XYZ file of C-alpha atoms in Angstrom:
202
model
C 63.147 80.174 67.786
C 65.644 77.929 69.638
C 67.002 79.209 72.913
C 70.668 80.005 73.168
C 72.642 78.640 76.077
C 73.684 81.001 78.882
C 77.292 80.680 77.741
C 76.374 81.824 74.229
C 73.906 84.514 75.184
C 75.516 87.961 75.136
C 75.125 90.000 78.289
C 73.550 93.384 77.873
C 73.333 96.588 79.862
C 70.154 97.766 81.523
C 70.075 101.383 80.514
C 72.386 103.670 82.454
C 72.534 101.190 85.336
C 75.063 98.379 85.376
C 73.849 94.830 84.974
C 75.504 93.100 87.955
C 76.123 89.849 86.052
C 77.660 91.690 83.115
C 79.797 93.852 85.404
C 81.113 90.796 87.243
C 81.862 89.031 83.956
C 83.764 92.031 82.605
C 85.852 92.437 85.764
C 86.605 88.705 85.806
C 87.641 88.760 82.157
C 89.820 91.816 82.721
C 91.568 90.195 85.707
C 92.227 87.007 83.764
C 93.549 88.874 80.728
C 95.921 90.922 82.875
C 97.205 87.781 84.578
C 97.836 86.090 81.233
C 99.152 88.920 79.082
C 100.037 91.793 81.382
C 99.284 95.428 80.739
C 100.937 95.437 77.298
C 98.581 92.716 76.082
C 95.464 94.177 77.671
C 92.706 95.467 75.380
C 89.057 96.376 75.761
C 88.309 94.340 72.638
C 89.625 91.136 74.211
C 87.875 91.850 77.521
C 84.597 92.301 75.636
C 85.100 89.047 73.722
C 85.860 87.037 76.850
C 83.028 88.566 78.875
C 80.456 88.210 76.099
C 79.783 91.933 76.332
C 79.705 94.672 73.720
C 82.455 97.272 73.603
C 79.857 100.080 73.797
C 78.645 98.606 77.100
C 82.165 98.603 78.541
C 82.881 102.132 77.393
C 79.537 103.319 78.770
C 80.497 102.019 82.217
C 84.253 102.711 82.040
C 85.140 105.727 79.912
C 88.811 104.735 79.619
C 90.987 101.669 80.034
C 92.385 103.321 83.171
C 88.893 103.470 84.707
C 88.390 99.752 84.103
C 91.805 98.897 85.537
C 91.067 100.952 88.642
C 87.907 98.954 89.294
C 89.755 95.679 88.697
C 92.392 96.768 91.207
C 89.756 97.811 93.751
C 87.943 94.477 93.493
C 91.211 92.563 93.872
C 92.296 94.589 96.884
C 88.950 94.223 98.630
C 89.213 90.442 98.332
C 92.824 90.247 99.544
C 93.250 92.881 102.259
C 91.563 94.007 105.442
C 92.334 97.081 107.507
C 94.423 96.129 110.566
C 93.631 97.452 114.023
C 96.514 96.571 116.328
C 96.075 99.478 118.729
C 99.161 101.392 117.586
C 99.915 103.238 114.358
C 103.380 101.766 113.814
C 102.113 98.175 114.094
C 99.070 98.981 111.947
C 101.463 100.274 109.283
C 103.694 97.227 109.611
C 100.783 94.835 109.114
C 99.227 96.905 106.347
C 102.503 97.343 104.444
C 103.382 93.646 104.544
C 99.912 92.772 103.263
C 100.052 95.485 100.594
C 103.450 94.411 99.276
C 102.274 90.799 99.174
C 99.180 91.880 97.265
C 101.268 93.811 94.746
C 103.805 91.002 94.490
C 101.500 87.983 94.236
C 98.618 89.266 92.092
C 98.445 91.165 88.767
C 97.612 94.279 90.774
C 101.193 95.431 91.206
C 101.649 95.559 87.443
C 98.247 97.261 87.106
C 99.296 99.996 89.498
C 102.692 100.504 87.845
C 101.001 100.692 84.452
C 98.493 103.267 85.709
C 101.273 105.443 87.066
C 103.214 105.145 83.787
C 100.171 105.916 81.627
C 99.298 108.886 83.830
C 102.574 110.519 82.814
C 101.540 110.680 79.153
C 97.726 110.559 79.101
C 95.538 113.260 80.606
C 92.594 110.916 81.077
C 94.749 108.398 82.941
C 96.214 111.151 85.110
C 92.736 112.371 86.015
C 91.598 108.829 86.789
C 94.642 108.199 88.984
C 94.466 111.538 90.821
C 90.721 112.065 91.103
C 89.344 108.517 91.397
C 92.036 106.020 92.287
C 93.884 107.881 95.024
C 90.866 109.192 96.997
C 89.289 105.734 97.030
C 92.498 103.867 97.857
C 93.608 106.302 100.560
C 90.361 106.242 102.516
C 91.309 103.239 104.664
C 94.893 104.425 105.022
C 93.790 107.840 106.274
C 91.463 106.124 108.722
C 94.454 104.401 110.357
C 96.181 107.754 110.846
C 92.968 109.369 112.117
C 92.591 106.612 114.713
C 96.180 107.247 115.790
C 95.443 110.965 116.196
C 92.369 110.157 118.304
C 94.562 107.983 120.534
C 97.008 110.888 120.906
C 99.851 109.165 119.038
C 100.260 111.881 116.407
C 98.942 115.442 115.948
C 95.872 115.589 113.723
C 97.514 118.486 111.874
C 100.259 116.133 110.646
C 98.048 113.409 109.158
C 98.345 114.575 105.540
C 102.127 114.941 105.769
C 102.619 111.526 107.348
C 100.301 109.886 104.807
C 102.350 111.492 102.028
C 105.589 110.108 103.490
C 104.040 106.656 103.771
C 102.787 106.726 100.173
C 106.220 107.764 98.925
C 107.856 104.889 100.800
C 105.513 102.330 99.244
C 105.616 103.763 95.734
C 109.424 103.766 95.787
C 109.435 100.042 96.505
C 106.687 99.319 93.980
C 108.234 101.270 91.115
C 111.699 99.816 91.699
C 110.291 96.281 92.110
C 111.597 95.831 95.651
C 108.654 94.155 97.344
C 110.327 91.423 99.342
C 108.715 90.908 102.750
C 111.467 92.512 104.839
C 109.612 92.898 108.117
C 112.490 94.538 110.089
C 113.044 97.200 107.401
C 109.315 97.862 107.102
C 109.036 98.136 110.878
C 111.829 100.727 111.029
C 110.038 102.899 108.485
C 106.651 102.355 110.119
C 108.064 103.519 113.457
C 109.651 106.581 111.870
C 106.415 107.616 110.165
C 104.442 106.970 113.344
C 106.917 108.992 115.419
C 107.721 105.879 117.429
C 111.479 105.453 118.034
C 112.829 101.943 117.550
C 112.576 99.846 120.684
C 109.547 101.648 122.169
C 106.138 99.991 122.320
C-alpha cells in the first residue's frame, strides 16, 4: 500500500486525550479562517477541512463553537501579551490596557470577543462558556495585578473585585463601541481613577 504524504494524511485523535499536532492544526486553521472571513464566515466544517481533522474530533475536544473560539483567543493572547509589573497599579493598568486594545485592534481577537459576547446573549451554551470558562481564565492575570497592588498597600484587598469590575466595564465599553485607538492620556486618567491614584501623583 503506498504511503500518503503528511499533508494528505488526516490527523486523528488519541482517545480522550488531545493529539498535540492535531490540536495545533485545528487552532491554526481556526485563526486563519477568522482572519479571512470573520465570525460570520466561521464554521466547524471549514476548520475541519483546513486542519485535515474530522468534525467528530473537533466536537469531542470543543463541545461548541464558542469553546473553540475561546481557545483560539487564549492562544492568540498568550503570544501577544505579557503581564506588566511596573511597581504601581495605575501604570500596570496603563501598560496592560494599551497592549490589550492593540491586541483587540490588530488581530482577529477583538472580533472574536465581540462575537462571543453577542452569541452569549442568545445562546445558553455560549453564555456558559463565556461566564464559566472564558472570564475566569482571562481574569486570572488581571486579578493578580490588583492583588499585588493590595499587597503593596495601594488599595484595600476588600475592594479588588469592585475595582476589577470597573476596569472590565471600561474596556468592554471601548471594545463594543469600536473605540480602541491608543489614547494613552485618556487611558491613564481612567487607570489612575481605578487605582485610586489622583492625576499628577506618582
